């Protein structure tokens, strides 16, 4: 009878102790989650990595803010006679949660408490130690409008008052981080502006007028300031590209030295093996469809390239590989298809084609759709302005010189997709 009574009291005690432990585990969960979220909200770029550290060792910074939130929610590092523990960790890569990619910054908080078991001790259960880990992340907007995919060297270079503005994110994959070779180099009076809550996300470092990773001077500016230490992003279109256009029989190209009755020279879709050149005051009018341009297309002097409807310009790799170029006061106005096989693709230059797309001079350019040249440089110089209501630019590197500007006011890219952005509790 005595043995049964002891066992019954022990079991009743176990129920009480386990219930109390469950309640304290919920407290640890609240403390850990609030600490992780508060820390990522308090963080600002450049983000710093930190291996697991006790809150009692922190006196400032975003992780310290997280510690304060944990304490406000009932768990303090060293609290309750040393029985409580709160540890923080942070990083910009190798997240503790599997399957996460493209995370700018993460914080993990671990809250725990050692609890003696008074009632169930008669059964040998001397202590319980509930512990909870929570992780919060900063995820940049996915589906940017401008991408520089080069992993090294200067990904974006601007000088002479060049300006890039975008209604959605600018991503720079280069890890270069020296004063002579930063990932982004804004010389005096040069600017990068993003809007709609987006930023410039840089894996490496930047120069903004002078110095490395410092304040912007000499008329140069980021607006807002960039996020450094971002994770590299993958080519946004690589996995969804359609099959390349079929190369048909080659048609040589030339425009007569005059335009009959002042009318534009009309070109039909097809494969052209010589460079398509528009010069003087000529106007080239493309009819709607797909063009395979083995040696490229060029508008020179006061030449004009326009179209009667949506077009896709494909520049294959090969011995005669070319790109889209312009100079003088030339003007180009083109739009991509909004449906069909090449939906959204205006300029397609596969990675094997490294010919530079060189736009120079004072002419106005309007390109609506994706300009996709992952293996080549997009160079824009002079005093002209390139704009597009839904321009998405993907290049290996980007070079703006003179007072040339690239402007995309849209708040979303032509190609939609990707996950949400902001601060998220992921564990």
Coordinates of C-alpha atoms in Angstrom, one line a residue:
X1 CA 0.0 0.0 0.0
X2 CA 2.8 2.4 0.9
X3 CA 4.6 1.6 -2.4
X4 CA 1.4 2.2 -4.4
X5 CA 0.8 5.5 -2.6
X6 CA 4.4 6.6 -3.3
X7 CA 4.0 5.7 -7.0
X8 CA 0.7 7.6 -7.2
X9 CA 2.2 10.7 -5.6
X10 CA 5.1 10.5 -8.0
X11 CA 2.9 10.2 -11.1
X12 CA 0.8 13.1 -9.9
X13 CA 4.0 15.1 -9.4
X14 CA 5.2 14.1 -12.8
X15 CA 2.0 15.5 -14.4
X16 CA 2.5 18.8 -12.5
X17 CA 6.1 19.1 -13.4
X18 CA 5.6 18.3 -17.1
X19 CA 2.8 20.8 -17.2
X20 CA 5.0 23.4 -15.7
X21 CA 7.8 22.5 -18.1
X22 CA 5.4 22.8 -21.0
X23 CA 4.4 26.3 -19.9
X24 CA 8.0 27.3 -19.5
X25 CA 8.8 25.9 -23.0
X26 CA 6.1 28.1 -24.4
X27 CA 7.8 31.0 -22.7
X28 CA 11.2 30.0 -24.2
X29 CA 9.5 29.8 -27.6
X30 CA 8.1 33.3 -27.3
X31 CA 11.4 34.7 -26.1
X32 CA 13.4 33.0 -28.9
X33 CA 11.0 34.1 -31.7
X34 CA 10.7 37.7 -30.5
X35 CA 14.5 37.9 -30.1
X36 CA 15.2 36.6 -33.6
X37 CA 12.7 38.9 -35.3
X38 CA 13.7 41.9 -33.3
X39 CA 17.4 41.4 -34.2
X40 CA 16.7 41.2 -38.0
X41 CA 14.5 44.3 -37.8
X42 CA 17.2 46.2 -36.0
X43 CA 19.9 45.2 -38.4
X44 CA 21.2 47.3 -41.2
X45 CA 23.8 46.7 -44.0
X46 CA 26.6 45.9 -44.0
X47 CA 25.4 42.8 -42.1
X48 CA 27.9 41.1 -39.7
X49 CA 28.2 37.4 -39.0
X50 CA 28.4 36.2 -35.4
X51 CA 28.9 32.7 -34.0
X52 CA 26.7 31.6 -31.1
X53 CA 27.2 34.1 -28.2
X54 CA 25.5 34.5 -24.8
X55 CA 23.4 37.5 -24.4
X56 CA 25.3 38.4 -21.2
X57 CA 28.3 39.1 -23.5
X58 CA 26.5 41.6 -25.7
X59 CA 26.1 45.3 -25.0
X60 CA 25.2 46.8 -28.3
X61 CA 24.1 46.0 -31.9
X62 CA 21.1 44.2 -33.4
X63 CA 21.7 40.9 -31.5
X64 CA 21.7 42.9 -28.2
X65 CA 18.3 44.3 -29.2
X66 CA 17.1 40.7 -29.7
X67 CA 18.4 39.8 -26.2
X68 CA 16.3 42.7 -24.7
X69 CA 13.2 41.3 -26.4
X70 CA 13.9 37.8 -25.0
X71 CA 14.2 39.3 -21.5
X72 CA 11.0 41.2 -21.9
X73 CA 9.3 38.0 -22.8
X74 CA 10.4 36.2 -19.7
X75 CA 13.8 34.6 -20.4
X76 CA 17.0 36.4 -19.5
X77 CA 20.5 35.1 -20.0
X78 CA 21.7 34.2 -16.5
X79 CA 18.2 34.8 -15.1
X80 CA 16.4 32.8 -12.5
X81 CA 19.6 32.1 -10.5
X82 CA 21.6 31.2 -13.6
X83 CA 19.0 28.6 -14.8
X84 CA 18.0 30.6 -17.9
X85 CA 20.1 31.0 -21.0
X86 CA 19.7 33.0 -24.2
X87 CA 22.2 32.7 -27.1
X88 CA 22.3 34.6 -30.4
X89 CA 24.0 33.8 -33.7
X90 CA 23.9 35.6 -37.1
X91 CA 25.2 35.3 -40.6
X92 CA 24.9 36.1 -44.3
X93 CA 25.4 32.6 -45.6
X94 CA 25.0 29.0 -44.5
X95 CA 21.6 29.5 -42.9
X96 CA 20.8 27.0 -40.1
X97 CA 17.5 26.2 -41.9
X98 CA 17.9 23.9 -44.9
X99 CA 16.4 24.9 -48.2
X100 CA 16.7 28.6 -47.8
X101 CA 18.4 30.6 -50.6
X102 CA 18.9 34.2 -51.4
X103 CA 18.9 35.3 -47.8
X104 CA 20.6 38.6 -47.1
X105 CA 20.9 38.1 -43.3
X106 CA 19.7 35.6 -40.7
X107 CA 19.6 35.6 -36.9
X108 CA 19.1 32.5 -34.7
X109 CA 18.1 32.8 -31.0
X110 CA 18.1 29.9 -28.6
X111 CA 16.3 30.3 -25.3
X112 CA 16.4 27.6 -22.6
X113 CA 15.8 27.1 -18.9
X114 CA 16.9 24.3 -16.5
X115 CA 14.1 23.4 -14.1
X116 CA 14.4 21.1 -11.0
X117 CA 11.6 18.5 -10.7
X118 CA 10.3 18.7 -7.1
X119 CA 7.3 16.4 -7.2
X120 CA 8.4 13.8 -9.7
X121 CA 11.8 13.6 -8.1
X122 CA 10.6 10.6 -6.2
X123 CA 10.6 8.7 -9.6
X124 CA 14.1 9.8 -10.4
X125 CA 13.3 12.8 -12.7
X126 CA 15.5 15.4 -11.2
X127 CA 15.4 18.1 -13.9
X128 CA 13.9 19.2 -17.2
X129 CA 15.5 21.7 -19.6
X130 CA 13.1 23.0 -22.2
X131 CA 15.0 24.7 -25.1
X132 CA 13.7 26.4 -28.2
X133 CA 15.6 27.7 -31.3
X134 CA 14.1 30.3 -33.6
X135 CA 15.5 31.8 -36.8
X136 CA 14.5 35.0 -38.6
X137 CA 15.8 36.1 -42.0
X138 CA 15.9 39.2 -44.2
X139 CA 15.0 38.2 -47.7
X140 CA 15.6 40.7 -50.5
X141 CA 12.9 41.2 -53.2
X142 CA 13.0 38.5 -55.8
X143 CA 12.4 39.4 -59.4
X144 CA 14.7 42.4 -59.8
X145 CA 14.9 44.7 -62.9
X146 CA 18.7 44.9 -63.2
X147 CA 21.2 42.0 -62.8
X148 CA 25.0 42.0 -63.1
X149 CA 25.9 38.3 -63.0
X150 CA 29.7 38.4 -63.0
X151 CA 31.1 36.8 -59.9
X152 CA 34.3 38.8 -59.9
X153 CA 35.6 42.2 -61.0
X154 CA 33.5 45.3 -61.2
X155 CA 29.9 44.4 -62.0
X156 CA 28.5 47.9 -62.4
X157 CA 30.7 50.9 -63.4
X158 CA 29.4 54.5 -63.8
X159 CA 31.3 57.7 -64.5
X160 CA 30.7 61.2 -65.8
X161 CA 27.3 61.5 -64.3
X162 CA 25.9 58.2 -65.4
X163 CA 22.7 57.2 -63.7
X164 CA 20.7 54.0 -63.2
X165 CA 17.2 54.1 -61.7
X166 CA 14.9 51.1 -61.2
X167 CA 11.5 50.6 -59.7
X168 CA 12.6 47.1 -58.4
X169 CA 15.9 45.5 -57.2
X170 CA 19.4 45.8 -58.6
X171 CA 21.5 42.7 -58.0
X172 CA 25.3 42.6 -58.3
X173 CA 26.9 39.2 -57.9
X174 CA 30.6 40.2 -57.9
X175 CA 32.4 39.5 -54.6
X176 CA 35.1 42.1 -55.5
X177 CA 35.8 44.3 -52.5
X178 CA 38.8 46.6 -52.9
X179 CA 39.1 50.3 -53.6
X180 CA 40.5 49.7 -57.0
X181 CA 38.2 46.9 -58.0
X182 CA 34.8 47.1 -56.1
X183 CA 31.7 45.2 -57.2
X184 CA 30.0 48.6 -57.9
X185 CA 32.1 51.6 -58.8
X186 CA 30.2 55.0 -58.8
X187 CA 32.6 57.7 -59.9
X188 CA 31.8 61.4 -59.0
X189 CA 28.3 62.5 -59.9
X190 CA 27.1 59.0 -60.7
X191 CA 24.0 57.5 -59.2
X192 CA 22.0 54.3 -58.6
X193 CA 18.4 54.9 -57.4
X194 CA 15.8 52.2 -56.6
X195 CA 12.2 52.7 -55.5
X196 CA 9.2 50.8 -54.3
X197 CA 11.0 49.5 -51.2
X198 CA 13.8 47.8 -53.3
X199 CA 17.5 48.2 -52.9
X200 CA 20.8 47.5 -54.6
X201 CA 22.0 44.1 -53.4
X202 CA 25.8 43.7 -53.6
X203 CA 27.8 40.6 -52.7
X204 CA 31.1 42.5 -52.5
X205 CA 31.9 46.1 -51.9
X206 CA 31.3 49.5 -53.5
X207 CA 32.9 52.9 -54.2
X208 CA 30.5 55.8 -54.1
X209 CA 32.5 58.9 -55.1
X210 CA 35.6 58.0 -53.1
X211 CA 36.8 55.3 -50.7
X212 CA 35.6 51.8 -50.1
X213 CA 32.2 51.0 -48.5
X214 CA 31.9 54.5 -47.0
X215 CA 29.6 57.4 -47.3
X216 CA 28.8 58.8 -50.8
X217 CA 30.7 61.9 -51.7
X218 CA 31.4 64.1 -54.7
X219 CA 27.9 64.1 -56.0
X220 CA 27.6 60.3 -56.2
X221 CA 24.8 58.5 -54.5
X222 CA 22.9 55.3 -53.7
X223 CA 19.3 55.9 -52.9
X224 CA 18.7 54.1 -50.7
X225 CA 22.1 52.9 -49.6
X226 CA 22.9 49.3 -50.8
X227 CA 22.8 46.1 -48.9
X228 CA 26.3 44.6 -48.8
X229 CA 27.2 41.0 -48.1
X230 CA 24.1 39.7 -50.0
X231 CA 24.1 36.2 -51.3
X232 CA 24.7 35.8 -55.0
X233 CA 21.5 35.3 -57.1
X234 CA 21.2 32.8 -59.9
X235 CA 20.5 33.8 -63.4
X236 CA 16.7 34.7 -63.1
X237 CA 15.8 33.4 -66.5
X238 CA 18.1 30.4 -67.1
X239 CA 15.8 27.7 -66.0
X240 CA 12.8 29.1 -67.9
X241 CA 14.3 29.9 -71.2
X242 CA 12.5 28.5 -74.3
X243 CA 14.3 26.7 -77.1
X244 CA 16.4 29.0 -79.2
X245 CA 14.9 30.2 -82.5
X246 CA 15.6 27.9 -85.5
X247 CA 18.3 29.3 -87.7
X248 CA 17.0 29.4 -91.2
X249 CA 18.7 30.1 -94.5
X250 CA 21.0 33.2 -94.3
X251 CA 19.8 36.4 -95.9
X252 CA 22.3 39.2 -96.6
X253 CA 21.2 42.6 -95.6
X254 CA 21.6 46.1 -97.1
X255 CA 19.4 49.2 -97.3
X256 CA 19.4 51.1 -100.6
X257 CA 21.1 54.5 -100.4
X258 CA 17.7 56.2 -100.5
X259 CA 14.2 55.6 -99.0
X260 CA 11.6 55.3 -101.7
X261 CA 9.2 58.3 -101.3
X262 CA 10.5 58.8 -97.8
X263 CA 9.0 55.6 -96.5
X264 CA 10.8 53.4 -94.0
X265 CA 12.7 50.3 -95.2
X266 CA 10.6 47.3 -94.0
X267 CA 12.3 44.1 -92.8
X268 CA 10.6 40.8 -92.3
X269 CA 11.5 38.1 -89.6
X270 CA 14.2 35.7 -90.7
X271 CA 17.9 34.9 -90.3
X272 CA 20.4 37.6 -91.3
X273 CA 24.1 36.7 -91.6
X274 CA 25.5 40.2 -92.2
X275 CA 25.1 43.1 -89.8
X276 CA 21.8 44.9 -90.1
X277 CA 22.9 48.6 -90.3
X278 CA 20.7 51.7 -90.4
X279 CA 22.7 54.9 -91.0
X280 CA 22.2 58.5 -92.1
X281 CA 18.6 59.4 -91.7
X282 CA 17.2 56.0 -92.7
X283 CA 14.4 54.3 -90.8
X284 CA 14.2 50.5 -90.5
X285 CA 10.8 49.2 -89.6
X286 CA 10.7 45.6 -88.3
X287 CA 7.5 43.7 -88.8
X288 CA 6.3 41.6 -85.9
X289 CA 8.2 38.3 -85.2
X290 CA 11.5 36.8 -84.4
X291 CA 14.8 37.9 -85.9
X292 CA 18.0 35.8 -85.9
X293 CA 20.8 38.4 -86.3
X294 CA 24.1 36.5 -86.5
X295 CA 26.3 39.7 -86.9
X296 CA 24.1 42.0 -84.9
X297 CA 22.0 45.1 -85.6
X298 CA 23.2 48.7 -85.5
X299 CA 21.6 52.2 -85.7
X300 CA 24.1 54.9 -86.6
X301 CA 24.1 58.7 -87.2
X302 CA 20.3 59.6 -87.2
X303 CA 19.1 56.2 -88.1
X304 CA 15.9 54.9 -86.6
X305 CA 14.9 51.3 -85.7
X306 CA 11.3 50.7 -84.9
X307 CA 8.7 48.0 -85.4
X308 CA 5.1 47.5 -86.4
X309 CA 4.5 45.1 -83.4
X310 CA 6.3 43.0 -80.8
X311 CA 9.6 41.5 -81.8
X312 CA 12.4 39.2 -80.4
X313 CA 16.0 39.8 -81.5
X314 CA 18.1 36.7 -81.1
X315 CA 21.9 37.0 -81.4
X316 CA 23.4 33.5 -81.6
X317 CA 26.9 32.6 -80.5
X318 CA 29.3 31.9 -83.3
X319 CA 32.2 33.3 -85.4
X320 CA 30.2 36.3 -86.6
X321 CA 28.6 36.9 -83.2
X322 CA 27.2 40.4 -82.8
X323 CA 24.9 42.4 -80.5
X324 CA 22.7 45.5 -80.5
X325 CA 24.6 48.8 -81.0
X326 CA 23.8 52.4 -81.6
X327 CA 25.7 55.7 -82.0
X328 CA 25.2 59.3 -82.9
X329 CA 21.6 60.5 -82.6
X330 CA 20.2 57.1 -83.5
X331 CA 16.9 56.1 -81.9
X332 CA 15.5 52.6 -81.2
X333 CA 12.0 51.9 -80.0
X334 CA 11.1 48.2 -79.6
X335 CA 8.8 46.0 -77.5
X336 CA 8.8 42.3 -76.7
X337 CA 5.9 39.9 -77.2
X338 CA 3.4 39.7 -74.3
X339 CA 2.4 36.1 -75.1
X340 CA 3.7 33.1 -77.0
X341 CA 7.0 31.2 -77.0
X342 CA 9.1 34.3 -76.5
X343 CA 6.8 36.1 -74.1
X344 CA 8.8 39.0 -72.6
X345 CA 12.0 38.4 -74.5
X346 CA 13.1 41.5 -76.5
X347 CA 16.9 40.9 -76.8
X348 CA 18.3 37.4 -76.3
X349 CA 22.0 36.9 -76.5
X350 CA 23.0 33.5 -75.0
X351 CA 25.9 33.2 -72.6
X352 CA 28.2 31.9 -75.4
X353 CA 27.9 35.2 -77.2
X354 CA 30.1 37.7 -75.4
X355 CA 29.8 40.6 -77.9
X356 CA 29.3 43.9 -76.1
X357 CA 26.0 45.7 -76.5
X358 CA 27.2 49.2 -77.0
X359 CA 24.7 52.1 -77.0
X360 CA 26.3 55.5 -77.4
X361 CA 25.4 59.0 -78.5
X362 CA 22.5 61.2 -77.7
X363 CA 19.5 59.3 -79.1
X364 CA 16.6 58.2 -77.1
X365 CA 16.1 54.4 -76.6
X366 CA 12.9 52.7 -75.5
X367 CA 13.1 49.0 -74.9
X368 CA 10.1 47.2 -73.3
X369 CA 10.8 43.7 -72.2
X370 CA 13.8 41.7 -71.2
X371 CA 17.3 42.4 -72.5
X372 CA 19.0 39.2 -71.7
X373 CA 22.8 38.8 -72.3
X374 CA 24.2 36.9 -69.3
X375 CA 27.7 36.5 -70.9
X376 CA 28.2 40.0 -72.2
X377 CA 28.6 43.6 -71.1
X378 CA 25.9 46.2 -71.6
X379 CA 27.6 49.5 -72.3
X380 CA 25.8 52.8 -72.4
X381 CA 27.6 56.1 -73.0
X382 CA 27.0 59.6 -74.2
X383 CA 24.1 61.8 -73.3
X384 CA 21.2 59.6 -74.3
X385 CA 18.4 58.0 -72.2
X386 CA 17.3 54.4 -72.2
X387 CA 13.9 53.8 -70.7
X388 CA 11.2 51.2 -70.7
X389 CA 8.0 50.8 -68.8
X390 CA 8.9 47.2 -68.0
X391 CA 12.6 47.0 -69.0
X392 CA 14.5 44.1 -67.3
X393 CA 18.2 44.1 -67.9
X394 CA 20.3 40.9 -67.3
X395 CA 24.0 41.2 -68.3
X396 CA 27.4 40.0 -67.2
X397 CA 28.5 43.5 -66.4
X398 CA 27.0 47.0 -66.8
X399 CA 28.9 50.1 -67.9
X400 CA 27.5 53.6 -67.9
X401 CA 29.7 56.6 -68.9
X402 CA 29.0 60.2 -69.7
X403 CA 25.6 61.4 -68.6
X404 CA 23.7 58.4 -70.0
X405 CA 20.8 57.2 -68.0
X406 CA 18.9 53.9 -67.7
X407 CA 15.5 54.4 -66.3
X408 CA 12.8 51.8 -65.4
X409 CA 10.0 53.3 -63.4
X410 CA 8.1 50.0 -63.1
X411 CA 7.6 48.5 -59.6
X412 CA 7.8 45.0 -60.9
X413 CA 10.0 43.3 -63.6
X414 CA 8.6 42.1 -66.9
X415 CA 9.0 38.5 -65.7
X416 CA 7.1 37.8 -62.5
X417 CA 8.1 35.2 -60.0
X418 CA 10.1 34.4 -57.0
X419 CA 9.2 34.5 -53.3
X420 CA 8.2 37.3 -50.9
X421 CA 10.7 39.8 -49.5
X422 CA 11.1 41.3 -46.0
X423 CA 11.7 40.0 -42.5
X424 CA 10.4 36.4 -41.9
X425 CA 10.4 34.0 -39.0
X426 CA 11.4 30.7 -40.7
X427 CA 12.0 28.4 -37.7

